[in-house]
């Protein structure tokens, strides 16, 4: 007998029929004698609908009230799934985040889990119940409802698996695993048998939203065995999915590149004609940080004639705010001009094999050059290379890089 935590995302619980399918899948694991905790998302589209409703009341919704509203989607699903399970003779009981006591900090809309009280769930499991838990939500010390950021049910599931010391955490979604890149963009993308935590963290943080980044972080830290699988395949015919694991467990020789991630969530700002003197980066980025705006890539050019240009990227949603700040900064530091571009995209190649292979960057740059795609910014880490390009070339860039790195071929 094993203890399994299963998480079903929005599409997997997107209709009454799909919820009944989930119930049958859970029942099949119970029938094999396993204890099962199920973590569910809101039905697909529901969280977006709730947030849009809130915005009809306040253009910039109060974050405490927004969480009160956004968390309700999951509460509907736990009730429905529990009923579906009872309907086929499986004992089940639903839990909101507060009822489990998923304790979080008070950072509404992006709260972090502090602790999980596993006692209630354990008691129910021991009595033969399936515990059906609302993902994405928790409560803070004062009992306020909080949510964990978009895609946060993944993190709920992994955190509960860690707290219960579950044998495996299974993330059921609408694809049958983690692919070399988003299969919606590149049909030739391949499912990976396994991927390291480190690579999955990079992929998630660079835009592959198949798993919320914090869930991967959590799983790595608490050594939770994590697997991504499809909920849409016929019962009994599901494949092995993708195992997220530590590097040493991957026996085969690693391909140089494991995957390609991309996002359209950033915008670029440039301050032109900045006096080239010590402290200038701080004078520009200090006010941006004070306004709580995250800065990602940064480039300062070589100075000439006593001045230089300074570029960086921010979340696209903060573009207007950051531009206004820089207009102020321009006067203070004596810069010539502020320009911005919110039609950019970031494309990244990721792979632990990069540590032992040279020439990855030059191959990436050559491939893009051959398509006439201009690189605006570059950043690298030990296992990834990211470039910023014009958004209109994003899909082309991902496709040609996928081919150039042979990601459509099964590794020998
Ligand atoms: P859920 O609602 O189950 O949480 P998500 O929409 O959050 O599902 O995540 C699944 C989606 O992630 C897939 O439909 C796919 O389009 C997208 N995706 C992006 N990158 C990848 C990748 N590398 N591998 C698999 N899926 C990916
Ligand atoms: N329902 C939430 C969202 O849409 C959480 C999740 O699905 O993981 O972001
Ligand atoms: Mg998701």
PDB file of N, CA, C and O in Angstrom, residues 63-72 74 96-98 102-114 134-149 156:
ATOM      1  N   UNK A  63      -6.514  43.289  -2.651  1.00  0.00           N
ATOM      2  CA  UNK A  63      -5.951  41.942  -2.786  1.00  0.00           C
ATOM      3  C   UNK A  63      -6.558  40.949  -1.786  1.00  0.00           C
ATOM      4  O   UNK A  63      -6.723  39.772  -2.103  1.00  0.00           O
ATOM      5  N   UNK A  64      -6.954  41.414  -0.590  1.00  0.00           N
ATOM      6  CA  UNK A  64      -7.586  40.479   0.356  1.00  0.00           C
ATOM      7  C   UNK A  64      -8.928  39.990  -0.205  1.00  0.00           C
ATOM      8  O   UNK A  64      -9.238  38.805  -0.181  1.00  0.00           O
ATOM      9  N   UNK A  65      -9.708  40.924  -0.732  1.00  0.00           N
ATOM     10  CA  UNK A  65     -11.023  40.549  -1.260  1.00  0.00           C
ATOM     11  C   UNK A  65     -10.874  39.718  -2.540  1.00  0.00           C
ATOM     12  O   UNK A  65     -11.662  38.811  -2.800  1.00  0.00           O
ATOM     13  N   UNK A  66      -9.850  40.029  -3.323  1.00  0.00           N
ATOM     14  CA  UNK A  66      -9.616  39.257  -4.550  1.00  0.00           C
ATOM     15  C   UNK A  66      -9.385  37.782  -4.198  1.00  0.00           C
ATOM     16  O   UNK A  66      -9.899  36.879  -4.859  1.00  0.00           O
ATOM     17  N   UNK A  67      -8.636  37.516  -3.142  1.00  0.00           N
ATOM     18  CA  UNK A  67      -8.390  36.134  -2.732  1.00  0.00           C
ATOM     19  C   UNK A  67      -9.663  35.454  -2.213  1.00  0.00           C
ATOM     20  O   UNK A  67      -9.873  34.260  -2.438  1.00  0.00           O
ATOM     21  N   UNK A  68     -10.512  36.236  -1.535  1.00  0.00           N
ATOM     22  CA  UNK A  68     -11.800  35.685  -1.073  1.00  0.00           C
ATOM     23  C   UNK A  68     -12.584  35.174  -2.283  1.00  0.00           C
ATOM     24  O   UNK A  68     -13.182  34.096  -2.254  1.00  0.00           O
ATOM     25  N   UNK A  69     -12.530  35.936  -3.370  1.00  0.00           N
ATOM     26  CA  UNK A  69     -13.295  35.593  -4.575  1.00  0.00           C
ATOM     27  C   UNK A  69     -12.593  34.480  -5.368  1.00  0.00           C
ATOM     28  O   UNK A  69     -13.194  33.462  -5.710  1.00  0.00           O
ATOM     29  N   UNK A  70     -11.284  34.672  -5.640  1.00  0.00           N
ATOM     30  CA  UNK A  70     -10.568  33.741  -6.534  1.00  0.00           C
ATOM     31  C   UNK A  70     -10.501  32.328  -5.966  1.00  0.00           C
ATOM     32  O   UNK A  70     -10.452  31.354  -6.704  1.00  0.00           O
ATOM     33  N   UNK A  71     -10.540  32.218  -4.634  1.00  0.00           N
ATOM     34  CA  UNK A  71     -10.408  30.886  -4.016  1.00  0.00           C
ATOM     35  C   UNK A  71     -11.688  30.062  -4.130  1.00  0.00           C
ATOM     36  O   UNK A  71     -11.669  28.862  -3.858  1.00  0.00           O
ATOM     37  N   UNK A  72     -12.811  30.697  -4.531  1.00  0.00           N
ATOM     38  CA  UNK A  72     -14.072  29.936  -4.516  1.00  0.00           C
ATOM     39  C   UNK A  72     -14.136  28.878  -5.612  1.00  0.00           C
ATOM     40  O   UNK A  72     -14.856  27.897  -5.483  1.00  0.00           O
ATOM     41  N   UNK A  74     -12.040  26.624  -6.538  1.00  0.00           N
ATOM     42  CA  UNK A  74     -11.559  25.329  -6.044  1.00  0.00           C
ATOM     43  C   UNK A  74     -12.570  24.713  -5.063  1.00  0.00           C
ATOM     44  O   UNK A  74     -12.714  23.499  -4.969  1.00  0.00           O
ATOM     45  N   UNK A  96     -11.325  22.530   2.439  1.00  0.00           N
ATOM     46  CA  UNK A  96     -10.759  23.789   1.927  1.00  0.00           C
ATOM     47  C   UNK A  96      -9.335  23.898   2.490  1.00  0.00           C
ATOM     48  O   UNK A  96      -8.961  23.145   3.405  1.00  0.00           O
ATOM     49  N   UNK A  97      -8.574  24.848   1.992  1.00  0.00           N
ATOM     50  CA  UNK A  97      -7.220  25.060   2.525  1.00  0.00           C
ATOM     51  C   UNK A  97      -7.276  25.347   4.021  1.00  0.00           C
ATOM     52  O   UNK A  97      -6.475  24.839   4.809  1.00  0.00           O
ATOM     53  N   UNK A  98      -8.232  26.173   4.413  1.00  0.00           N
ATOM     54  CA  UNK A  98      -8.374  26.535   5.830  1.00  0.00           C
ATOM     55  C   UNK A  98      -8.737  25.341   6.695  1.00  0.00           C
ATOM     56  O   UNK A  98      -8.293  25.243   7.843  1.00  0.00           O
ATOM     57  N   UNK A 102      -3.742  24.816   5.776  1.00  0.00           N
ATOM     58  CA  UNK A 102      -2.563  25.155   4.986  1.00  0.00           C
ATOM     59  C   UNK A 102      -2.243  26.585   5.397  1.00  0.00           C
ATOM     60  O   UNK A 102      -2.908  27.530   4.982  1.00  0.00           O
ATOM     61  N   UNK A 103      -1.273  26.704   6.282  1.00  0.00           N
ATOM     62  CA  UNK A 103      -0.937  28.032   6.815  1.00  0.00           C
ATOM     63  C   UNK A 103       0.027  28.743   5.871  1.00  0.00           C
ATOM     64  O   UNK A 103       1.038  28.172   5.467  1.00  0.00           O
ATOM     65  N   UNK A 104      -0.310  29.987   5.527  1.00  0.00           N
ATOM     66  CA  UNK A 104       0.565  30.750   4.623  1.00  0.00           C
ATOM     67  C   UNK A 104       0.923  32.086   5.277  1.00  0.00           C
ATOM     68  O   UNK A 104       0.362  32.446   6.306  1.00  0.00           O
ATOM     69  N   UNK A 105       1.831  32.816   4.617  1.00  0.00           N
ATOM     70  CA  UNK A 105       2.046  34.211   5.039  1.00  0.00           C
ATOM     71  C   UNK A 105       0.861  35.031   4.528  1.00  0.00           C
ATOM     72  O   UNK A 105      -0.090  34.480   3.957  1.00  0.00           O
ATOM     73  N   UNK A 106       0.912  36.341   4.715  1.00  0.00           N
ATOM     74  CA  UNK A 106      -0.261  37.165   4.376  1.00  0.00           C
ATOM     75  C   UNK A 106      -0.095  37.914   3.057  1.00  0.00           C
ATOM     76  O   UNK A 106      -0.769  38.910   2.823  1.00  0.00           O
ATOM     77  N   UNK A 107       0.788  37.427   2.189  1.00  0.00           N
ATOM     78  CA  UNK A 107       0.995  38.092   0.897  1.00  0.00           C
ATOM     79  C   UNK A 107      -0.139  37.675  -0.046  1.00  0.00           C
ATOM     80  O   UNK A 107       0.011  36.737  -0.837  1.00  0.00           O
ATOM     81  N   UNK A 108      -1.271  38.371   0.056  1.00  0.00           N
ATOM     82  CA  UNK A 108      -2.434  38.004  -0.750  1.00  0.00           C
ATOM     83  C   UNK A 108      -2.075  37.923  -2.225  1.00  0.00           C
ATOM     84  O   UNK A 108      -1.236  38.678  -2.702  1.00  0.00           O
ATOM     85  N   UNK A 109      -2.699  37.002  -2.923  1.00  0.00           N
ATOM     86  CA  UNK A 109      -2.513  36.681  -4.362  1.00  0.00           C
ATOM     87  C   UNK A 109      -1.159  36.038  -4.697  1.00  0.00           C
ATOM     88  O   UNK A 109      -0.985  35.563  -5.809  1.00  0.00           O
ATOM     89  N   UNK A 110      -0.226  36.009  -3.760  1.00  0.00           N
ATOM     90  CA  UNK A 110       1.046  35.306  -4.011  1.00  0.00           C
ATOM     91  C   UNK A 110       1.622  34.771  -2.704  1.00  0.00           C
ATOM     92  O   UNK A 110       2.831  34.857  -2.461  1.00  0.00           O
ATOM     93  N   UNK A 111       0.742  34.228  -1.866  1.00  0.00           N
ATOM     94  CA  UNK A 111       1.163  33.789  -0.535  1.00  0.00           C
ATOM     95  C   UNK A 111       2.095  32.577  -0.619  1.00  0.00           C
ATOM     96  O   UNK A 111       2.050  31.799  -1.576  1.00  0.00           O
ATOM     97  N   UNK A 112       2.941  32.456   0.393  1.00  0.00           N
ATOM     98  CA  UNK A 112       3.830  31.299   0.489  1.00  0.00           C
ATOM     99  C   UNK A 112       3.372  30.399   1.619  1.00  0.00           C
ATOM    100  O   UNK A 112       2.978  30.879   2.689  1.00  0.00           O
ATOM    101  N   UNK A 113       3.471  29.091   1.396  1.00  0.00           N
ATOM    102  CA  UNK A 113       3.063  28.137   2.436  1.00  0.00           C
ATOM    103  C   UNK A 113       4.102  28.127   3.552  1.00  0.00           C
ATOM    104  O   UNK A 113       5.304  28.034   3.292  1.00  0.00           O
ATOM    105  N   UNK A 114       3.613  28.229   4.797  1.00  0.00           N
ATOM    106  CA  UNK A 114       4.502  28.200   5.963  1.00  0.00           C
ATOM    107  C   UNK A 114       4.496  26.800   6.573  1.00  0.00           C
ATOM    108  O   UNK A 114       5.543  26.252   6.916  1.00  0.00           O
ATOM    109  N   UNK A 134      -8.815  21.411  -1.678  1.00  0.00           N
ATOM    110  CA  UNK A 134      -8.789  22.555  -2.610  1.00  0.00           C
ATOM    111  C   UNK A 134      -7.358  23.054  -2.782  1.00  0.00           C
ATOM    112  O   UNK A 134      -6.705  23.413  -1.798  1.00  0.00           O
ATOM    113  N   UNK A 135      -6.886  23.075  -4.026  1.00  0.00           N
ATOM    114  CA  UNK A 135      -5.559  23.623  -4.292  1.00  0.00           C
ATOM    115  C   UNK A 135      -5.594  25.135  -4.271  1.00  0.00           C
ATOM    116  O   UNK A 135      -6.664  25.744  -4.121  1.00  0.00           O
ATOM    117  N   UNK A 136      -4.421  25.756  -4.387  1.00  0.00           N
ATOM    118  CA  UNK A 136      -4.305  27.195  -4.672  1.00  0.00           C
ATOM    119  C   UNK A 136      -4.598  28.084  -3.463  1.00  0.00           C
ATOM    120  O   UNK A 136      -4.348  29.266  -3.493  1.00  0.00           O
ATOM    121  N   UNK A 137      -5.136  27.496  -2.370  1.00  0.00           N
ATOM    122  CA  UNK A 137      -5.576  28.351  -1.267  1.00  0.00           C
ATOM    123  C   UNK A 137      -5.009  27.948   0.076  1.00  0.00           C
ATOM    124  O   UNK A 137      -4.641  26.807   0.309  1.00  0.00           O
ATOM    125  N   UNK A 138      -4.959  28.912   0.977  1.00  0.00           N
ATOM    126  CA  UNK A 138      -4.550  28.667   2.352  1.00  0.00           C
ATOM    127  C   UNK A 138      -5.186  29.715   3.246  1.00  0.00           C
ATOM    128  O   UNK A 138      -6.089  30.441   2.804  1.00  0.00           O
ATOM    129  N   UNK A 139      -4.722  29.753   4.489  1.00  0.00           N
ATOM    130  CA  UNK A 139      -5.145  30.820   5.404  1.00  0.00           C
ATOM    131  C   UNK A 139      -3.904  31.358   6.105  1.00  0.00           C
ATOM    132  O   UNK A 139      -2.939  30.630   6.319  1.00  0.00           O
ATOM    133  N   UNK A 140      -3.962  32.651   6.472  1.00  0.00           N
ATOM    134  CA  UNK A 140      -2.828  33.200   7.222  1.00  0.00           C
ATOM    135  C   UNK A 140      -3.104  33.083   8.722  1.00  0.00           C
ATOM    136  O   UNK A 140      -4.142  32.543   9.133  1.00  0.00           O
ATOM    137  N   UNK A 141      -2.194  33.561   9.547  1.00  0.00           N
ATOM    138  CA  UNK A 141      -2.326  33.455  11.013  1.00  0.00           C
ATOM    139  C   UNK A 141      -3.638  34.035  11.517  1.00  0.00           C
ATOM    140  O   UNK A 141      -4.213  33.559  12.483  1.00  0.00           O
ATOM    141  N   UNK A 142      -4.120  35.094  10.854  1.00  0.00           N
ATOM    142  CA  UNK A 142      -5.356  35.755  11.284  1.00  0.00           C
ATOM    143  C   UNK A 142      -6.606  35.078  10.727  1.00  0.00           C
ATOM    144  O   UNK A 142      -7.724  35.530  10.985  1.00  0.00           O
ATOM    145  N   UNK A 143      -6.422  34.020   9.955  1.00  0.00           N
ATOM    146  CA  UNK A 143      -7.575  33.328   9.385  1.00  0.00           C
ATOM    147  C   UNK A 143      -8.055  33.916   8.069  1.00  0.00           C
ATOM    148  O   UNK A 143      -9.069  33.492   7.524  1.00  0.00           O
ATOM    149  N   UNK A 144      -7.317  34.891   7.521  1.00  0.00           N
ATOM    150  CA  UNK A 144      -7.682  35.420   6.196  1.00  0.00           C
ATOM    151  C   UNK A 144      -7.421  34.364   5.128  1.00  0.00           C
ATOM    152  O   UNK A 144      -6.412  33.648   5.193  1.00  0.00           O
ATOM    153  N   UNK A 145      -8.302  34.314   4.129  1.00  0.00           N
ATOM    154  CA  UNK A 145      -8.081  33.397   3.000  1.00  0.00           C
ATOM    155  C   UNK A 145      -6.991  33.981   2.100  1.00  0.00           C
ATOM    156  O   UNK A 145      -7.001  35.171   1.797  1.00  0.00           O
ATOM    157  N   UNK A 146      -6.063  33.134   1.693  1.00  0.00           N
ATOM    158  CA  UNK A 146      -4.986  33.585   0.801  1.00  0.00           C
ATOM    159  C   UNK A 146      -4.943  32.669  -0.429  1.00  0.00           C
ATOM    160  O   UNK A 146      -5.458  31.544  -0.379  1.00  0.00           O
ATOM    161  N   UNK A 147      -4.337  33.143  -1.517  1.00  0.00           N
ATOM    162  CA  UNK A 147      -4.065  32.247  -2.654  1.00  0.00           C
ATOM    163  C   UNK A 147      -2.578  32.296  -3.007  1.00  0.00           C
ATOM    164  O   UNK A 147      -1.871  33.228  -2.630  1.00  0.00           O
ATOM    165  N   UNK A 148      -2.143  31.256  -3.726  1.00  0.00           N
ATOM    166  CA  UNK A 148      -0.703  31.000  -3.889  1.00  0.00           C
ATOM    167  C   UNK A 148      -0.130  31.461  -5.218  1.00  0.00           C
ATOM    168  O   UNK A 148       0.967  31.054  -5.585  1.00  0.00           O
ATOM    169  N   UNK A 149      -0.870  32.286  -5.971  1.00  0.00           N
ATOM    170  CA  UNK A 149      -0.378  32.692  -7.292  1.00  0.00           C
ATOM    171  C   UNK A 149      -0.927  31.754  -8.359  1.00  0.00           C
ATOM    172  O   UNK A 149      -1.220  30.579  -8.071  1.00  0.00           O
ATOM    173  N   UNK A 156       0.314  23.413  -3.957  1.00  0.00           N
ATOM    174  CA  UNK A 156      -0.489  22.820  -2.875  1.00  0.00           C
ATOM    175  C   UNK A 156      -0.249  21.315  -2.825  1.00  0.00           C
ATOM    176  O   UNK A 156      -0.032  20.732  -1.758  1.00  0.00           O
TER     177      UNK A 156
END
